[in-house]
Amino acid sequence: LKFVYKTTSMRSQSNIRKRKTKKAQAKRRMAGLLIAASVLFCSLAVFMITYFVMKSAVNKVPADVAWNNISIEEFDVSGMKEADIKALLLEQQTEYQDRGVLLKAEEASAEVLLADLGFAISNIDEVAKQAVSYGKSGSVWSRHSQLKKLEEEPLVLKLEYKVDSQMTQQVMDEEIPALENGAKDATA
């Protein structure tokens, strides 16, 4: 019986060791899961805090107002509403139209107003809308990236100018013969 007792004793000791090993492995797995869950929770918390900080930064300026460091050619439109930008550009268009252009043919010359040529800024609405909408669409990350880019380098939008071809042709038909006649008379 002693031999059997020792054998069972060895078996029970082996079983006890196996149970202890299984318990230790279970504890290690549980600790690993707990660490992984903690890391995941902390990462999620950092992500959410970053997201809300960026969201509050990109929502500082109302949706209908242009951000700082945005200009249309030489006109700074920072903090302006779309209607104010359009009014500024229309006023500038009127100033341009009141400027004269000098037409020359040899010795003779004639001055014509840009308004007589049908001068206009062709993209006022698009540029005003683009100035106001910059940094206002897309994900929070892309909007924040656009605004950081604005801090480093101002956005300068370009205007497109046009003249009316019929009005220009009419002015040319009226003025060029007078210039040619003036030039012929001057040499005669």
mmCIF file of C-alpha atoms in Angstrom:
data_model
loop_
_atom_site.group_PDB
_atom_site.id
_atom_site.type_symbol
_atom_site.label_atom_id
_atom_site.label_comp_id
_atom_site.label_asym_id
_atom_site.label_seq_id
_atom_site.Cartn_x
_atom_site.Cartn_y
_atom_site.Cartn_z
ATOM 1 C CA LEU A 1 0.000 0.000 0.000
ATOM 2 C CA LYS A 2 2.786 2.351 0.621
ATOM 3 C CA PHE A 3 3.871 2.147 -2.934
ATOM 4 C CA VAL A 4 0.383 2.847 -4.162
ATOM 5 C CA TYR A 5 0.066 5.624 -1.648
ATOM 6 C CA LYS A 6 3.279 7.206 -2.866
ATOM 7 C CA THR A 7 2.158 6.869 -6.450
ATOM 8 C CA THR A 8 -1.125 8.545 -5.728
ATOM 9 C CA SER A 9 0.713 11.100 -3.711
ATOM 10 C CA MET A 10 2.982 11.817 -6.661
ATOM 11 C CA ARG A 11 -0.010 11.942 -8.925
ATOM 12 C CA SER A 12 -1.815 14.323 -6.646
ATOM 13 C CA GLN A 13 1.277 16.474 -6.401
ATOM 14 C CA SER A 14 1.486 16.475 -10.181
ATOM 15 C CA ASN A 15 -2.205 17.381 -10.385
ATOM 16 C CA ILE A 16 -1.706 20.123 -7.813
ATOM 17 C CA ARG A 17 1.193 21.530 -9.862
ATOM 18 C CA LYS A 18 -0.893 21.375 -13.045
ATOM 19 C CA ARG A 19 -3.772 23.145 -11.310
ATOM 20 C CA LYS A 20 -1.416 25.795 -9.975
ATOM 21 C CA THR A 21 0.099 26.218 -13.419
ATOM 22 C CA LYS A 22 -3.363 26.533 -14.980
ATOM 23 C CA LYS A 23 -4.375 29.076 -12.350
ATOM 24 C CA ALA A 24 -1.166 31.058 -12.931
ATOM 25 C CA GLN A 25 -1.740 30.959 -16.701
ATOM 26 C CA ALA A 26 -5.325 32.121 -16.237
ATOM 27 C CA LYS A 27 -4.132 34.962 -14.001
ATOM 28 C CA ARG A 28 -1.528 35.980 -16.614
ATOM 29 C CA ARG A 29 -4.147 35.884 -19.378
ATOM 30 C CA MET A 30 -6.494 37.959 -17.267
ATOM 31 C CA ALA A 31 -3.726 40.451 -16.485
ATOM 32 C CA GLY A 32 -2.851 40.636 -20.203
ATOM 33 C CA LEU A 33 -6.496 41.242 -21.107
ATOM 34 C CA LEU A 34 -6.765 43.873 -18.401
ATOM 35 C CA ILE A 35 -3.652 45.653 -19.706
ATOM 36 C CA ALA A 36 -4.925 45.466 -23.311
ATOM 37 C CA ALA A 37 -8.320 46.826 -22.251
ATOM 38 C CA SER A 38 -6.634 49.651 -20.303
ATOM 39 C CA VAL A 39 -4.441 50.582 -23.281
ATOM 40 C CA LEU A 40 -7.475 50.510 -25.589
ATOM 41 C CA PHE A 41 -9.495 52.672 -23.189
ATOM 42 C CA CYS A 42 -6.659 55.201 -22.799
ATOM 43 C CA SER A 43 -6.157 55.349 -26.579
ATOM 44 C CA LEU A 44 -9.859 55.925 -27.090
ATOM 45 C CA ALA A 45 -9.858 58.645 -24.415
ATOM 46 C CA VAL A 46 -6.886 60.417 -26.064
ATOM 47 C CA PHE A 47 -8.574 60.148 -29.474
ATOM 48 C CA MET A 48 -11.857 61.586 -28.185
ATOM 49 C CA ILE A 49 -10.150 64.454 -26.354
ATOM 50 C CA THR A 50 -8.093 65.291 -29.461
ATOM 51 C CA TYR A 51 -11.205 65.102 -31.651
ATOM 52 C CA PHE A 52 -13.224 67.473 -29.463
ATOM 53 C CA VAL A 53 -10.347 69.936 -29.096
ATOM 54 C CA MET A 54 -9.914 70.019 -32.887
ATOM 55 C CA LYS A 55 -13.672 70.280 -33.411
ATOM 56 C CA SER A 56 -13.907 73.274 -31.101
ATOM 57 C CA ALA A 57 -10.951 74.891 -32.899
ATOM 58 C CA VAL A 58 -12.487 74.511 -36.377
ATOM 59 C CA ASN A 59 -15.895 75.721 -35.203
ATOM 60 C CA LYS A 60 -14.618 79.011 -33.729
ATOM 61 C CA VAL A 61 -15.571 81.020 -36.812
ATOM 62 C CA PRO A 62 -19.234 80.989 -37.921
ATOM 63 C CA ALA A 63 -20.078 79.122 -41.132
ATOM 64 C CA ASP A 64 -20.844 82.320 -43.080
ATOM 65 C CA VAL A 65 -17.585 84.162 -42.234
ATOM 66 C CA ALA A 66 -14.140 83.835 -43.865
ATOM 67 C CA TRP A 67 -11.208 82.679 -41.746
ATOM 68 C CA ASN A 68 -8.150 84.833 -41.014
ATOM 69 C CA ASN A 69 -5.358 84.996 -43.607
ATOM 70 C CA ILE A 70 -7.672 84.738 -46.608
ATOM 71 C CA SER A 71 -7.436 87.391 -49.268
ATOM 72 C CA ILE A 72 -8.674 87.930 -52.782
ATOM 73 C CA GLU A 73 -5.705 89.309 -54.656
ATOM 74 C CA GLU A 74 -4.694 92.360 -52.554
ATOM 75 C CA PHE A 75 -7.975 92.570 -50.592
ATOM 76 C CA ASP A 76 -7.948 90.992 -47.132
ATOM 77 C CA VAL A 77 -11.363 89.390 -46.540
ATOM 78 C CA SER A 78 -10.627 87.864 -43.127
ATOM 79 C CA GLY A 79 -13.713 87.866 -40.915
ATOM 80 C CA MET A 80 -16.019 89.088 -43.694
ATOM 81 C CA LYS A 81 -19.357 87.570 -44.692
ATOM 82 C CA GLU A 82 -20.008 86.456 -48.257
ATOM 83 C CA ALA A 83 -22.314 89.412 -48.984
ATOM 84 C CA ASP A 84 -19.670 91.871 -47.721
ATOM 85 C CA ILE A 85 -17.015 90.236 -49.916
ATOM 86 C CA LYS A 86 -19.268 90.505 -52.978
ATOM 87 C CA ALA A 87 -19.970 94.164 -52.209
ATOM 88 C CA LEU A 88 -16.229 94.854 -51.876
ATOM 89 C CA LEU A 89 -15.494 93.166 -55.196
ATOM 90 C CA LEU A 90 -18.338 94.953 -56.992
ATOM 91 C CA GLU A 91 -17.046 98.263 -55.647
ATOM 92 C CA GLN A 92 -13.580 97.362 -56.892
ATOM 93 C CA GLN A 93 -15.026 96.426 -60.283
ATOM 94 C CA THR A 94 -16.636 99.881 -60.504
ATOM 95 C CA GLU A 95 -13.307 101.520 -59.650
ATOM 96 C CA TYR A 96 -11.605 99.510 -62.390
ATOM 97 C CA GLN A 97 -14.314 100.433 -64.888
ATOM 98 C CA ASP A 98 -13.679 104.140 -64.246
ATOM 99 C CA ARG A 99 -10.036 103.759 -65.272
ATOM 100 C CA GLY A 100 -8.984 104.706 -68.754
ATOM 101 C CA VAL A 101 -7.062 102.747 -71.345
ATOM 102 C CA LEU A 102 -4.905 104.552 -73.860
ATOM 103 C CA LEU A 103 -5.205 103.417 -77.486
ATOM 104 C CA LYS A 104 -2.291 104.486 -79.716
ATOM 105 C CA ALA A 105 -1.662 104.416 -83.444
ATOM 106 C CA GLU A 106 1.654 106.024 -84.339
ATOM 107 C CA GLU A 107 1.361 109.680 -83.213
ATOM 108 C CA ALA A 108 -2.378 109.696 -82.461
ATOM 109 C CA SER A 109 -3.956 108.339 -79.280
ATOM 110 C CA ALA A 110 -7.367 108.072 -77.694
ATOM 111 C CA GLU A 111 -8.394 107.280 -74.127
ATOM 112 C CA VAL A 112 -11.266 104.857 -73.514
ATOM 113 C CA LEU A 113 -12.805 103.871 -70.186
ATOM 114 C CA LEU A 114 -12.724 100.190 -69.272
ATOM 115 C CA ALA A 115 -16.506 100.415 -68.771
ATOM 116 C CA ASP A 116 -16.820 101.269 -72.485
ATOM 117 C CA LEU A 117 -15.061 97.979 -73.255
ATOM 118 C CA GLY A 118 -17.509 96.012 -71.060
ATOM 119 C CA PHE A 119 -14.908 95.289 -68.379
ATOM 120 C CA ALA A 120 -16.092 93.076 -65.485
ATOM 121 C CA ILE A 121 -14.841 90.640 -62.872
ATOM 122 C CA SER A 122 -16.283 87.325 -64.020
ATOM 123 C CA ASN A 123 -15.927 85.157 -60.910
ATOM 124 C CA ILE A 124 -17.143 87.358 -58.034
ATOM 125 C CA ASP A 125 -19.705 84.845 -56.743
ATOM 126 C CA GLU A 126 -17.373 81.839 -56.944
ATOM 127 C CA VAL A 127 -14.443 83.591 -55.251
ATOM 128 C CA ALA A 128 -16.623 84.994 -52.460
ATOM 129 C CA LYS A 129 -18.120 81.561 -51.824
ATOM 130 C CA GLN A 130 -14.687 79.924 -51.914
ATOM 131 C CA ALA A 131 -13.290 82.454 -49.412
ATOM 132 C CA VAL A 132 -16.129 81.826 -46.954
ATOM 133 C CA SER A 133 -16.268 78.035 -47.380
ATOM 134 C CA TYR A 134 -12.513 77.412 -47.034
ATOM 135 C CA GLY A 135 -11.918 75.137 -44.033
ATOM 136 C CA LYS A 136 -15.636 74.594 -43.469
ATOM 137 C CA SER A 137 -16.220 71.221 -45.154
ATOM 138 C CA GLY A 138 -14.750 67.752 -44.822
ATOM 139 C CA SER A 139 -13.718 65.838 -41.745
ATOM 140 C CA VAL A 140 -12.536 67.561 -38.591
ATOM 141 C CA TRP A 141 -9.002 66.358 -39.367
ATOM 142 C CA SER A 142 -8.926 67.814 -42.902
ATOM 143 C CA ARG A 143 -10.513 71.081 -41.748
ATOM 144 C CA HIS A 144 -7.971 71.403 -38.949
ATOM 145 C CA SER A 145 -5.186 70.685 -41.438
ATOM 146 C CA GLN A 146 -6.472 73.441 -43.753
ATOM 147 C CA LEU A 147 -6.614 75.934 -40.883
ATOM 148 C CA LYS A 148 -3.083 75.082 -39.729
ATOM 149 C CA LYS A 149 -1.954 75.581 -43.321
ATOM 150 C CA LEU A 150 -3.604 79.033 -43.270
ATOM 151 C CA GLU A 151 -1.559 80.003 -40.219
ATOM 152 C CA GLU A 152 1.661 79.157 -42.074
ATOM 153 C CA GLU A 153 0.775 80.570 -45.485
ATOM 154 C CA PRO A 154 -2.130 82.901 -46.311
ATOM 155 C CA LEU A 155 -4.610 81.836 -48.979
ATOM 156 C CA VAL A 156 -4.708 84.237 -51.922
ATOM 157 C CA LEU A 157 -7.587 83.742 -54.349
ATOM 158 C CA LYS A 158 -7.404 85.090 -57.899
ATOM 159 C CA LEU A 159 -10.007 87.098 -59.763
ATOM 160 C CA GLU A 160 -10.823 86.587 -63.428
ATOM 161 C CA TYR A 161 -11.390 89.642 -65.596
ATOM 162 C CA LYS A 162 -13.251 89.864 -68.873
ATOM 163 C CA VAL A 163 -14.254 92.425 -71.486
ATOM 164 C CA ASP A 164 -17.328 92.253 -73.663
ATOM 165 C CA SER A 165 -16.224 91.402 -77.197
ATOM 166 C CA GLN A 166 -19.097 93.261 -78.900
ATOM 167 C CA MET A 167 -18.560 96.446 -76.889
ATOM 168 C CA THR A 168 -14.817 96.241 -77.487
ATOM 169 C CA GLN A 169 -15.358 95.762 -81.224
ATOM 170 C CA GLN A 170 -17.702 98.748 -81.298
ATOM 171 C CA VAL A 171 -15.144 100.956 -79.523
ATOM 172 C CA MET A 172 -12.393 99.740 -81.839
ATOM 173 C CA ASP A 173 -14.540 100.473 -84.897
ATOM 174 C CA GLU A 174 -15.191 104.000 -83.633
ATOM 175 C CA GLU A 175 -11.732 104.868 -82.341
ATOM 176 C CA ILE A 176 -9.322 103.179 -84.742
ATOM 177 C CA PRO A 177 -10.428 105.086 -87.885
ATOM 178 C CA ALA A 178 -10.086 108.340 -85.942
ATOM 179 C CA LEU A 179 -6.617 107.269 -84.835
ATOM 180 C CA GLU A 180 -5.609 106.239 -88.353
ATOM 181 C CA ASN A 181 -6.918 109.504 -89.794
ATOM 182 C CA GLY A 182 -5.117 111.437 -87.070
ATOM 183 C CA ALA A 183 -1.930 109.549 -87.822
ATOM 184 C CA LYS A 184 -2.226 110.182 -91.570
ATOM 185 C CA ASP A 185 -2.904 113.872 -90.991
ATOM 186 C CA ALA A 186 0.060 114.139 -88.678
ATOM 187 C CA THR A 187 2.464 112.845 -91.312
ATOM 188 C CA ALA A 188 0.954 114.761 -94.211
#
